[in-house]
Coordinates of C-alpha atoms and ligand atoms in Angstrom, one line a residue:
X1 CA 55.5 55.6 108.9
X2 CA 52.4 55.1 110.8
X3 CA 49.5 57.3 111.8
X4 CA 48.3 57.7 115.3
X5 CA 45.2 59.3 116.8
X6 CA 43.7 59.9 120.2
X7 CA 40.5 61.4 121.4
X8 CA 38.9 62.3 124.7
X9 CA 35.8 64.4 125.2
X10 CA 32.0 63.9 124.8
X11 CA 31.6 62.3 121.4
X12 CA 31.5 58.6 120.6
X13 CA 35.2 58.0 120.4
X14 CA 35.1 55.2 117.9
X15 CA 33.4 57.4 115.3
X16 CA 35.9 60.2 115.8
X17 CA 38.9 57.9 115.8
X18 CA 37.8 56.0 112.6
X19 CA 37.1 59.3 110.8
X20 CA 40.5 60.7 111.8
X21 CA 42.4 57.5 111.0
X22 CA 40.9 57.4 107.5
X23 CA 42.6 60.7 106.9
X24 CA 45.9 59.4 108.0
X25 CA 46.0 56.4 105.8
X26 CA 48.5 58.1 103.6
X27 CA 51.0 57.4 106.4
X28 CA 50.4 53.7 106.3
X29 CA 47.5 51.4 105.4
X30 CA 48.6 47.8 105.8
X31 CA 46.6 47.4 109.1
X32 CA 44.8 49.5 111.6
X33 CA 43.2 49.3 115.1
X34 CA 41.5 51.0 118.0
X35 CA 41.5 50.9 121.8
X36 CA 38.4 52.3 123.5
X37 CA 38.3 53.1 127.2
X38 CA 36.0 51.0 129.3
X39 CA 36.4 48.2 131.8
X40 CA 37.8 46.2 130.1
X41 CA 39.4 48.1 127.2
X42 CA 37.8 47.3 123.8
X43 CA 40.5 46.4 121.3
X44 CA 39.7 46.1 117.6
X45 CA 42.4 45.6 115.0
X46 CA 43.2 43.8 111.8
X47 CA 45.3 43.8 108.7
X48 CA 42.7 45.7 106.7
X49 CA 42.0 49.3 105.6
X50 CA 40.1 51.6 108.0
X51 CA 36.8 51.4 106.1
X52 CA 36.8 47.6 106.5
X53 CA 37.7 47.7 110.1
X54 CA 34.8 50.1 110.7
X55 CA 32.3 47.5 109.4
X56 CA 33.5 45.0 111.9
X57 CA 33.0 47.1 115.1
X58 CA 29.9 47.0 117.1
X59 CA 29.1 50.3 118.8
X60 CA 30.9 50.8 122.1
X61 CA 29.8 53.5 124.6
X62 CA 33.1 55.2 125.1
X63 CA 34.2 58.8 124.8
X64 CA 37.9 58.2 124.9
X65 CA 40.3 56.1 122.9
X66 CA 43.4 55.8 120.7
X67 CA 43.9 54.5 117.1
X68 CA 46.6 53.6 114.7
X69 CA 47.1 53.0 111.0
X70 CA 50.3 51.0 110.2
X71 CA 53.1 50.7 107.7
X72 CA 55.0 47.6 108.7
X73 CA 58.6 48.0 109.9
X74 CA 58.9 45.2 112.5
X75 CA 57.0 42.0 111.5
X76 CA 54.7 41.7 108.5
X77 CA 51.2 43.2 108.3
X78 CA 48.8 40.9 110.3
X79 CA 46.3 41.2 113.1
X80 CA 48.8 40.4 115.8
X81 CA 51.3 43.0 114.7
X82 CA 48.6 45.6 114.2
X83 CA 48.4 48.3 116.9
X84 CA 47.3 49.0 119.7
X85 CA 49.6 46.7 121.6
X86 CA 48.7 45.6 125.1
X87 CA 50.5 44.6 128.3
X88 CA 50.1 41.2 129.9
X89 CA 46.9 42.2 131.8
X90 CA 45.2 43.7 128.7
X91 CA 44.5 46.9 130.7
X92 CA 47.1 49.1 129.0
X93 CA 47.2 49.8 125.3
X94 CA 49.8 51.7 123.2
X95 CA 49.9 53.1 119.7
X96 CA 53.3 54.1 118.3
X97 CA 54.9 55.7 115.3
X98 CA 58.6 55.5 115.0
X99 CA 61.2 52.8 115.7
X100 CA 62.4 51.6 119.1
X101 CA 66.1 50.8 118.4
X102 CA 66.8 49.0 121.7
X103 CA 63.6 46.9 121.6
X104 CA 65.4 43.6 121.4
X105 CA 67.4 44.2 124.5
X106 CA 64.3 45.4 126.4
X107 CA 62.2 42.5 125.2
X108 CA 64.8 40.1 126.4
X109 CA 65.0 41.8 129.8
X110 CA 61.2 42.0 130.2
X111 CA 60.8 38.4 129.1
X112 CA 63.2 37.3 131.8
X113 CA 61.1 39.3 134.2
X114 CA 58.0 37.3 133.2
X115 CA 56.4 39.4 130.5
X116 CA 54.8 37.5 127.6
X117 CA 55.1 39.0 124.1
X118 CA 52.8 38.0 121.3
X119 CA 53.8 40.3 118.4
X120 CA 57.0 40.8 116.4
X121 CA 56.8 44.6 116.8
X122 CA 59.2 46.9 118.6
X123 CA 56.2 48.7 120.0
X124 CA 55.1 46.0 122.3
X125 CA 58.0 46.6 124.7
X126 CA 56.4 50.0 125.5
X127 CA 53.1 48.5 126.9
X128 CA 55.1 46.0 129.0
X129 CA 57.4 48.7 130.3
X130 CA 54.4 50.8 131.3
X131 CA 52.9 47.8 133.0
X132 CA 56.2 47.2 134.8
X133 CA 56.4 50.8 136.1
X134 CA 52.7 51.3 136.8
X135 CA 52.2 52.1 140.5
X136 CA 48.8 53.8 140.2
X137 CA 49.6 56.8 138.0
X138 CA 49.7 56.2 134.3
X139 CA 51.6 59.4 133.4
X140 CA 54.4 58.5 135.8
X141 CA 54.6 55.0 134.5
X142 CA 54.9 56.3 130.9
X143 CA 57.6 58.8 131.9
X144 CA 59.6 56.0 133.6
X145 CA 59.2 53.9 130.4
X146 CA 60.4 56.7 128.2
X147 CA 63.7 56.9 130.2
X148 CA 64.7 53.5 128.9
X149 CA 63.5 53.8 125.3
X150 CA 65.9 54.5 122.5
X151 CA 65.0 55.5 119.0
X152 CA 62.1 57.5 117.7
X153 CA 58.5 57.6 118.9
X154 CA 55.2 59.4 119.0
X155 CA 53.1 57.4 121.4
X156 CA 49.7 57.5 123.0
X157 CA 48.9 55.3 126.0
X158 CA 45.5 54.5 127.4
X159 CA 44.6 52.4 130.5
X160 CA 41.2 51.0 131.6
X161 CA 41.3 52.7 135.0
X162 CA 42.9 56.1 134.3
X163 CA 41.1 59.1 132.8
X164 CA 44.1 60.4 130.9
X165 CA 45.5 59.8 127.4
X166 CA 49.3 60.0 127.9
X167 CA 51.4 61.1 125.0
X168 CA 55.0 61.6 124.2
X169 CA 57.1 62.4 121.1
X170 CA 60.7 62.1 120.1
X171 CA 61.8 62.4 116.4
X172 CA 58.3 61.5 115.2
X173 CA 55.6 64.1 114.5
X174 CA 52.7 64.7 116.9
X175 CA 50.1 67.4 117.3
X176 CA 47.3 68.2 119.7
X177 CA 43.9 69.4 118.6
X178 CA 41.7 71.6 120.8
X179 CA 37.9 71.5 120.7
X180 CA 35.1 72.5 123.1
X181 CA 35.6 70.2 126.1
X182 CA 37.3 67.7 123.8
X183 CA 40.9 67.1 122.8
X184 CA 42.5 65.3 119.9
X185 CA 46.0 63.8 119.3
X186 CA 47.3 63.0 115.8
X187 CA 50.3 62.5 113.7
X188 CA 49.3 65.2 111.3
X189 CA 46.8 68.0 110.7
X190 CA 44.4 66.4 108.1
X191 CA 43.3 63.9 110.8
X192 CA 41.7 66.6 112.9
X193 CA 40.3 69.1 110.5
X194 CA 36.7 67.7 110.5
X195 CA 36.6 68.6 114.2
X196 CA 38.9 71.5 114.9
X197 CA 41.4 73.9 113.3
X198 CA 43.0 74.8 116.6
X199 CA 46.3 72.9 116.9
X200 CA 49.4 72.7 119.1
X201 CA 52.6 71.4 117.5
X202 CA 54.5 69.5 120.1
X203 CA 58.2 69.9 120.4
X204 CA 60.7 67.0 120.3
X205 CA 60.9 65.6 123.8
X206 CA 57.4 66.8 124.9
X207 CA 55.2 64.5 126.8
X208 CA 51.9 65.0 128.7
X209 CA 48.3 64.1 129.3
X210 CA 44.9 65.1 127.9
X211 CA 41.7 64.6 129.7
X212 CA 38.3 66.2 128.8
X213 CA 39.2 68.8 131.4
X214 CA 42.4 70.0 129.6
X215 CA 45.9 69.5 128.4
X216 CA 49.1 69.2 130.4
X217 CA 52.4 69.4 128.5
X218 CA 55.8 68.7 130.1
X219 CA 59.3 68.8 128.8
X220 CA 62.2 67.2 130.7
X221 CA 59.7 66.7 133.5
X222 CA 58.8 70.4 133.8
X223 CA 55.4 71.8 132.7
X224 CA 55.6 74.0 129.6
X225 CA 53.1 75.9 127.4
X226 CA 53.0 75.6 123.7
X227 CA 51.5 78.1 121.3
X228 CA 48.1 77.4 119.8
X229 CA 48.0 77.7 116.0
X230 CA 45.0 78.2 113.7
X231 CA 45.0 76.0 110.6
X232 CA 43.6 77.7 107.5
X233 CA 43.1 74.5 105.5
X234 CA 39.5 73.4 105.6
X235 CA 38.4 69.8 106.1
X236 CA 37.2 70.0 102.5
X237 CA 40.6 71.0 101.2
X238 CA 41.9 67.8 102.7
X239 CA 39.3 65.7 100.9
X240 CA 39.1 64.7 97.3
X241 CA 37.0 67.6 96.3
X242 CA 35.0 65.7 93.7
X243 CA 38.0 64.1 91.9
X244 CA 38.2 60.4 91.7
X245 CA 41.6 60.4 93.3
X246 CA 43.6 62.7 95.6
X247 CA 46.4 62.6 93.0
X248 CA 44.2 64.1 90.3
X249 CA 42.8 66.7 92.6
X250 CA 46.3 67.6 93.7
X251 CA 47.6 67.9 90.1
X252 CA 44.7 70.2 89.4
X253 CA 45.4 72.4 92.4
X254 CA 48.8 73.4 90.9
X255 CA 47.8 76.6 89.2
X256 CA 46.2 78.0 92.3
X257 CA 49.0 76.9 94.5
X258 CA 51.6 78.5 92.3
X259 CA 49.5 81.7 92.2
X260 CA 49.4 81.9 96.0
X261 CA 53.0 80.9 96.4
X262 CA 54.3 83.3 93.9
X263 CA 52.3 86.2 95.3
X264 CA 53.5 85.3 98.8
X265 CA 57.1 85.1 97.7
X266 CA 56.8 88.4 95.8
X267 CA 55.6 90.1 98.9
X268 CA 58.4 91.9 100.7
X269 CA 57.7 90.0 104.0
X270 CA 58.7 86.6 102.6
X271 CA 61.8 87.8 100.8
X272 CA 63.1 89.7 103.8
X273 CA 62.9 86.5 105.8
X274 CA 65.4 84.8 103.6
X275 CA 67.3 87.8 102.2
X276 CA 70.4 87.1 104.4
X277 CA 70.7 83.4 103.6
X278 CA 73.3 83.5 100.9
X279 CA 75.3 86.5 102.2
X280 CA 78.7 86.4 100.5
X281 CA 78.8 82.6 100.3
X282 CA 79.3 81.1 96.8
X283 CA 78.7 77.5 97.5
X284 CA 75.8 75.5 98.8
X285 CA 74.9 71.9 99.6
X286 CA 71.5 70.6 98.7
X287 CA 70.1 67.4 100.3
X288 CA 66.8 65.6 99.5
X289 CA 65.3 62.2 98.6
X290 CA 62.9 61.0 95.9
X291 CA 60.8 63.5 94.1
X292 CA 62.3 66.3 96.3
X293 CA 65.7 65.2 95.0
X294 CA 64.5 65.8 91.4
X295 CA 63.2 69.2 92.4
X296 CA 66.6 69.9 93.9
X297 CA 68.3 68.8 90.7
X298 CA 66.3 71.5 88.9
X299 CA 67.1 73.9 91.8
X300 CA 70.8 73.3 91.3
X301 CA 70.6 74.1 87.6
X302 CA 68.6 77.3 88.2
X303 CA 70.8 78.4 91.1
X304 CA 74.0 78.0 89.2
X305 CA 72.5 79.7 86.2
X306 CA 71.0 82.7 88.0
X307 CA 73.5 83.2 90.9
X308 CA 77.3 83.0 90.8
X309 CA 77.0 80.1 93.2
X310 CA 78.1 76.5 92.9
X311 CA 75.7 73.8 94.2
X312 CA 76.6 70.3 95.4
X313 CA 73.6 68.1 95.4
X314 CA 73.5 64.8 97.3
X315 CA 70.8 62.2 97.9
X316 CA 70.3 62.5 101.6
X317 CA 70.4 58.7 102.0
X318 CA 73.9 58.6 100.4
X319 CA 75.2 61.7 102.1
X320 CA 74.7 60.0 105.5
X321 CA 77.3 57.3 104.5
X322 CA 80.0 59.5 103.1
X323 CA 83.2 58.8 104.9
X324 CA 83.9 62.5 105.5
X325 CA 81.2 65.2 105.9
X326 CA 82.1 67.9 103.3
X327 CA 82.0 71.4 104.7
X328 CA 79.6 73.8 103.1
X329 CA 78.8 77.1 104.7
X330 CA 75.2 76.7 103.6
X331 CA 72.9 73.7 103.3
X332 CA 69.4 73.4 101.9
X333 CA 67.2 70.4 102.7
X334 CA 64.2 69.9 100.5
X335 CA 61.5 67.8 102.0
X336 CA 57.8 68.0 101.4
X337 CA 56.9 66.3 104.7
X338 CA 59.7 67.7 106.7
X339 CA 59.9 64.2 108.4
X340 CA 61.9 62.1 106.0
X341 CA 64.4 60.3 108.2
X342 CA 67.3 60.3 105.7
X343 CA 66.9 64.0 105.0
X344 CA 66.7 64.9 108.7
X345 CA 69.7 62.8 109.5
X346 CA 71.7 64.4 106.6
X347 CA 70.6 67.9 107.8
X348 CA 71.8 67.1 111.3
X349 CA 75.1 65.9 109.9
X350 CA 75.5 69.1 107.9
X351 CA 74.6 71.2 111.0
X352 CA 77.1 69.4 113.1
X353 CA 79.7 70.3 110.4
X354 CA 78.7 74.0 111.2
X355 CA 76.7 74.6 108.1
X356 CA 73.8 77.1 108.2
X357 CA 70.8 75.0 107.3
X358 CA 67.6 76.0 105.4
X359 CA 64.6 73.7 105.1
X360 CA 62.3 74.0 102.2
X361 CA 59.2 72.1 103.4
X362 CA 55.5 72.0 103.1
X363 CA 54.7 71.3 106.7
X364 CA 54.6 74.0 109.2
X365 CA 55.9 72.7 112.5
X366 CA 57.6 69.7 110.9
X367 CA 60.8 68.4 112.4
X368 CA 62.8 69.9 109.4
X369 CA 61.3 73.3 109.9
X370 CA 62.1 73.4 113.6
X371 CA 65.6 72.0 113.4
X372 CA 66.8 74.4 110.7
X373 CA 68.2 77.9 110.9
X374 CA 66.0 79.2 108.1
X375 CA 62.7 77.8 106.7
X376 CA 61.2 78.5 103.3
X377 CA 57.7 77.1 103.3
X378 CA 56.1 75.8 100.2
X379 CA 52.4 76.4 100.2
X380 CA 51.0 73.3 98.6
X381 CA 48.5 72.5 101.3
X382 CA 48.0 68.9 102.5
X383 CA 49.2 66.4 99.9
X384 CA 47.4 63.1 100.6
X385 CA 48.3 61.1 97.5
X386 CA 51.5 59.1 98.1
X387 CA 52.8 60.2 94.7
X388 CA 54.1 63.8 95.1
X389 CA 52.8 66.2 92.5
X390 CA 51.7 69.6 93.8
X391 CA 54.4 69.6 96.5
X392 CA 57.0 69.1 93.7
X393 CA 55.7 72.1 91.8
X394 CA 55.7 74.1 95.0
X395 CA 59.3 73.1 95.7
X396 CA 60.2 74.3 92.3
X397 CA 58.5 77.6 93.0
X398 CA 60.5 77.9 96.3
X399 CA 63.8 77.0 94.7
X400 CA 63.3 79.4 91.7
X401 CA 62.3 82.1 94.1
X402 CA 65.3 81.5 96.3
X403 CA 67.6 81.8 93.3
X404 CA 65.7 84.9 91.9
X405 CA 65.5 86.7 95.2
X406 CA 69.2 86.2 96.2
X407 CA 70.5 87.8 93.0
X408 CA 72.6 90.9 93.8
X409 CA 71.3 92.4 90.6
X410 CA 67.6 93.3 90.3
X411 CA 65.6 90.5 88.8
X412 CA 65.2 91.1 85.1
X413 CA 61.6 92.0 84.4
X414 CA 61.3 89.3 81.7
X415 CA 62.0 86.6 84.3
X416 CA 59.6 88.1 86.8
X417 CA 56.9 88.3 84.1
X418 CA 57.3 84.6 83.2
X419 CA 57.4 83.6 86.9
X420 CA 54.1 85.4 87.5
X421 CA 52.6 83.7 84.4
X422 CA 53.5 80.2 85.4
X423 CA 50.0 79.4 86.9
X424 CA 48.3 80.1 83.5
X425 CA 50.9 78.1 81.7
X426 CA 50.3 75.1 84.0
X427 CA 46.5 75.6 83.5
X428 CA 47.1 75.3 79.7
X429 CA 48.7 71.9 80.2
X430 CA 45.8 70.8 82.5
X431 CA 43.4 71.8 79.7
X432 CA 45.3 69.3 77.4
X433 CA 44.3 66.5 79.8
X434 CA 42.3 64.6 77.1
X435 CA 45.3 64.6 74.7
X436 CA 47.6 63.3 77.4
X437 CA 45.1 60.6 78.3
X438 CA 45.2 59.3 74.7
X439 CA 49.0 58.7 75.0
X440 CA 48.5 57.3 78.5
X441 CA 46.0 54.7 77.2
X442 CA 48.7 53.6 74.7
X443 CA 51.4 53.5 77.3
X444 CA 49.3 51.3 79.6
X445 CA 49.8 48.4 77.3
X446 CA 53.6 48.3 77.8
X447 CA 55.7 46.8 80.6
X448 CA 58.9 48.7 80.1
X449 CA 59.2 52.4 79.3
X450 CA 62.2 54.8 78.9
X451 CA 62.1 58.5 79.6
X452 CA 64.7 60.9 78.2
X453 CA 65.5 64.6 78.6
X454 CA 68.5 66.8 78.5
X455 CA 69.7 69.8 80.5
X456 CA 67.0 71.2 82.8
X457 CA 64.5 68.6 81.6
X458 CA 66.7 65.6 82.5
X459 CA 65.4 65.7 86.1
X460 CA 61.9 66.0 84.8
X461 CA 62.5 62.7 82.9
X462 CA 63.7 61.1 86.1
X463 CA 60.6 62.4 87.9
X464 CA 58.4 61.1 85.1
X465 CA 59.9 57.6 85.4
X466 CA 59.5 57.7 89.2
X467 CA 55.9 58.8 88.9
X468 CA 55.0 56.1 86.3
X469 CA 56.6 53.2 88.2
X470 CA 55.3 54.1 91.6
X471 CA 51.6 54.3 90.6
X472 CA 51.3 52.1 87.4
X473 CA 53.9 49.5 88.4
X474 CA 55.3 49.7 84.8
X475 CA 59.1 49.3 84.9
X476 CA 60.4 52.7 83.8
X477 CA 63.8 54.3 83.7
X478 CA 65.0 57.7 82.8
X479 CA 68.3 58.7 81.1
X480 CA 70.0 61.9 80.1
X481 CA 69.3 61.6 76.4
X482 CA 73.0 61.6 75.5
X483 CA 73.5 58.6 77.7
X484 CA 71.0 56.3 76.1
X485 CA 73.3 55.1 73.4
X486 CA 75.9 54.1 76.1
X487 CA 74.1 51.0 77.0
X488 CA 70.3 51.3 77.3
X489 CA 70.1 51.2 73.4
X490 CA 70.5 47.4 73.8
X491 CA 67.0 47.2 75.2
X492 CA 65.2 49.3 72.5
X493 CA 62.6 47.5 70.4
X494 CA 59.0 48.0 69.5
X495 CA 58.1 46.8 73.0
X496 CA 60.0 49.7 74.7
X497 CA 58.4 53.1 74.1
X498 CA 60.5 56.2 74.8
X499 CA 59.0 59.3 76.2
X500 CA 61.1 62.3 75.1
X501 CA 61.0 65.8 76.5
X502 CA 61.9 68.1 73.5
X503 CA 61.7 71.8 74.4
X504 CA 63.2 74.4 72.2
X505 CA 66.2 75.1 74.3
X506 CA 69.9 74.6 73.7
X507 CA 69.4 70.8 73.7
X508 CA 66.7 70.8 71.0
X509 CA 68.9 69.7 68.0
X510 CA 70.7 67.0 70.1
X511 CA 67.3 65.7 71.2
X512 CA 66.1 65.4 67.6
X513 CA 69.2 63.5 66.7
X514 CA 68.6 61.1 69.6
X515 CA 65.0 60.6 68.6
X516 CA 66.0 59.6 65.1
X517 CA 68.4 57.0 66.5
X518 CA 65.7 55.6 68.8
X519 CA 63.2 55.3 66.0
X520 CA 65.7 53.5 63.9
X521 CA 65.7 50.8 66.6
X522 CA 61.9 50.5 66.4
X523 CA 60.9 52.1 69.7
X524 CA 57.6 54.1 69.6
X525 CA 58.4 57.7 70.5
X526 CA 56.1 59.9 72.6
X527 CA 57.3 63.4 72.4
X528 CA 56.5 66.4 74.6
X529 CA 57.0 69.4 72.4
X530 CA 56.1 73.1 72.3
X531 CA 52.9 73.5 70.3
X532 CA 54.7 75.8 67.8
X533 CA 57.5 73.4 67.1
X534 CA 57.1 71.8 63.7
X535 CA 60.6 70.3 63.5
X536 CA 59.5 67.1 65.3
X537 CA 56.1 66.5 63.8
X538 CA 57.2 63.7 61.5
X539 CA 59.6 62.1 63.9
X540 CA 57.4 61.1 66.8
X541 CA 54.6 58.5 67.0
X542 CA 52.6 60.5 69.5
X543 CA 52.9 64.2 70.2
X544 CA 52.0 65.9 73.4
X545 CA 52.0 69.7 72.7
X546 CA 52.6 72.1 75.6
X547 CA 52.7 75.9 75.5
X548 CA 55.9 77.7 74.7
X549 CA 57.7 78.9 77.7
X550 CA 61.1 80.5 78.5
X551 CA 63.7 77.7 78.7
X552 CA 64.5 78.0 82.3
X553 CA 60.8 77.7 83.4
X554 CA 60.0 74.7 81.2
X555 CA 60.1 72.1 84.1
X556 CA 57.0 73.6 85.6
X557 CA 55.0 72.5 82.6
X558 CA 56.8 69.4 81.4
X559 CA 56.5 67.9 84.9
X560 CA 52.8 68.3 84.9
X561 CA 52.6 66.3 81.6
X562 CA 54.6 63.6 83.4
X563 CA 52.2 63.6 86.3
X564 CA 49.1 63.3 84.1
X565 CA 50.7 60.6 81.9
X566 CA 51.5 58.5 85.0
X567 CA 48.0 59.2 86.5
X568 CA 46.0 58.1 83.4
X569 CA 48.3 55.2 82.6
X570 CA 47.8 53.9 86.2
X571 CA 44.0 54.5 85.9
X572 CA 43.8 52.6 82.7
X573 CA 45.6 49.7 84.4
X574 CA 43.2 49.8 87.3
X575 CA 45.9 50.5 89.9
X576 CA 45.2 51.9 93.5
X577 CA 46.5 55.3 92.5
X578 CA 46.5 57.1 95.9
X579 CA 47.9 54.2 97.9
X580 CA 50.4 52.3 95.8
X581 CA 51.6 49.0 97.1
X582 CA 54.6 49.0 99.4
X583 CA 54.9 52.8 99.6
X584 CA 54.0 55.4 102.3
X585 CA 53.7 59.1 102.0
X586 CA 56.2 60.0 104.7
X587 CA 59.3 57.8 105.0
X588 CA 60.1 58.4 108.7
X589 CA 62.5 55.4 109.1
X590 CA 65.9 55.0 107.5
Ligands
AGP1 C1 57.4 60.6 95.3 O1 56.1 60.5 94.7 C2 57.4 60.0 96.7 N1 56.3 60.4 97.5 C3 58.8 60.1 97.4 O2 59.8 59.9 96.4 C4 59.1 61.4 98.2 O3 59.3 62.5 97.3 C5 60.3 61.1 99.1 O4 60.0 60.1 100.0 C6 60.8 62.4 99.8 O5 59.7 62.8 100.7 P1 59.8 64.2 101.4 O6 59.8 65.3 100.3 O7 58.7 64.3 102.3 O8 61.1 64.3 102.1

């Protein structure tokens, strides 16, 4: 849940590290800090955003350093708990992402041996362990420390008298970037793109050193080589591209993402990679969290409709606590980041129960992708905004394609035609932005909002409520429309607007009945309707028209309405849209 960076080369390290850290703030932004090599080390850290920290630093002549942006897990956000963490002498500094599960025991032992701790973090045990084992060679000292650490970590260690940056990863992401006589370390690709697109994805258990002269990677003590990859995202793609927020930019990228994704999936190469996944199996388990779980709900609906296959869907965080692991021959884990701790744990559990696992993920080289038997990549590009938007749409694309491509019958042309035309349908919704903004401006004045949908649009209602609450801080709840009279009705009044998704599918008449009942209780109704549907015109207070679409594909467009509604409502309320309070992009701890 934190971002780490390292640099060694010929540039001013503090400039590089601050630039790279700013691009990792989506991983955590409650505090940040730097350690720059020199004698002594220069340490700058505080419970502020990277831009504020940058203003406080006086230039230091150093071409090597490490940095961190934090999302608190052990101890509240404050200067003392911010990374880097130092040993007793102040000559060794560590940045860490992950959780050291045996830190209390280690801290006690080290304290008894005379080490003095100043922070509440788990990380501080690492710098003291390195100090304890240091006998002249920093790499050897770090390796000795790793032997006693339990839990997850991506760490970088620097010392005032050693030319190396020493790194290691276990169950937390870490990549190396390669430049001309310079090397970078980071939690994720967007951090490096301004300087290089040559990247090495480290394997779990890898460790090593970088110096301006080169990289050494080891695994279980033995030197290993890891393949270099070229990243095709440009630095510009990872920036806001002229939009006020990453979220709006990412919402607007959806037509082009769908276009690329669909054309890739329709190419024979991609389908042959996954063609053997289902085989003769007729049941599959799906696991995911948050927005990815909502995508999976839609995926279940589509899979059961298009294939003769039953789907059991579980929230990964709940699956991990089932008293008995159910056996399914196939498991699909849906995770944008590929690093969500609950989903990874659930996938491990399914694998241990001898299930064949597929990851649907957006991040090449992520832990989910590397620990699964099959991978179906979504091609959403880097998603910086904490609120997932384009990654959700890309997940839908993948789940629909998986269902379509596994059918033993040839895909009906009418389905393929609609699938190919999804990008232009989504674009039509984006072109309605101003109409959606009008409804959002009204919604911004309420403190409680209900969302309702039925059938395939019930998960879209759930996603709409999640989006609205996470970025606008309005209390919002979603119900399957038929359930709202079984309790939630008690809360209806003119202070509780209801957002209803009313597509012309088999739920249409039932939705109209529910809307009449809601209006009789005085709640303002905002209805998302097909633009040719006149049946609802007099029943809703606010209409948001969307293009007509084949029933099964409607979530692609109704969910975009949800995203824009949430975005403009949050904007009207002046919320920090890309970095909502208390949330982080990638939830890498349980
Ligand atoms: C939604 O906007 C959130 N970012 C969150 O619910 C997210 O979908 C969840 O944490 C799962 O993340 P993943 O797809 O990376 O596994």
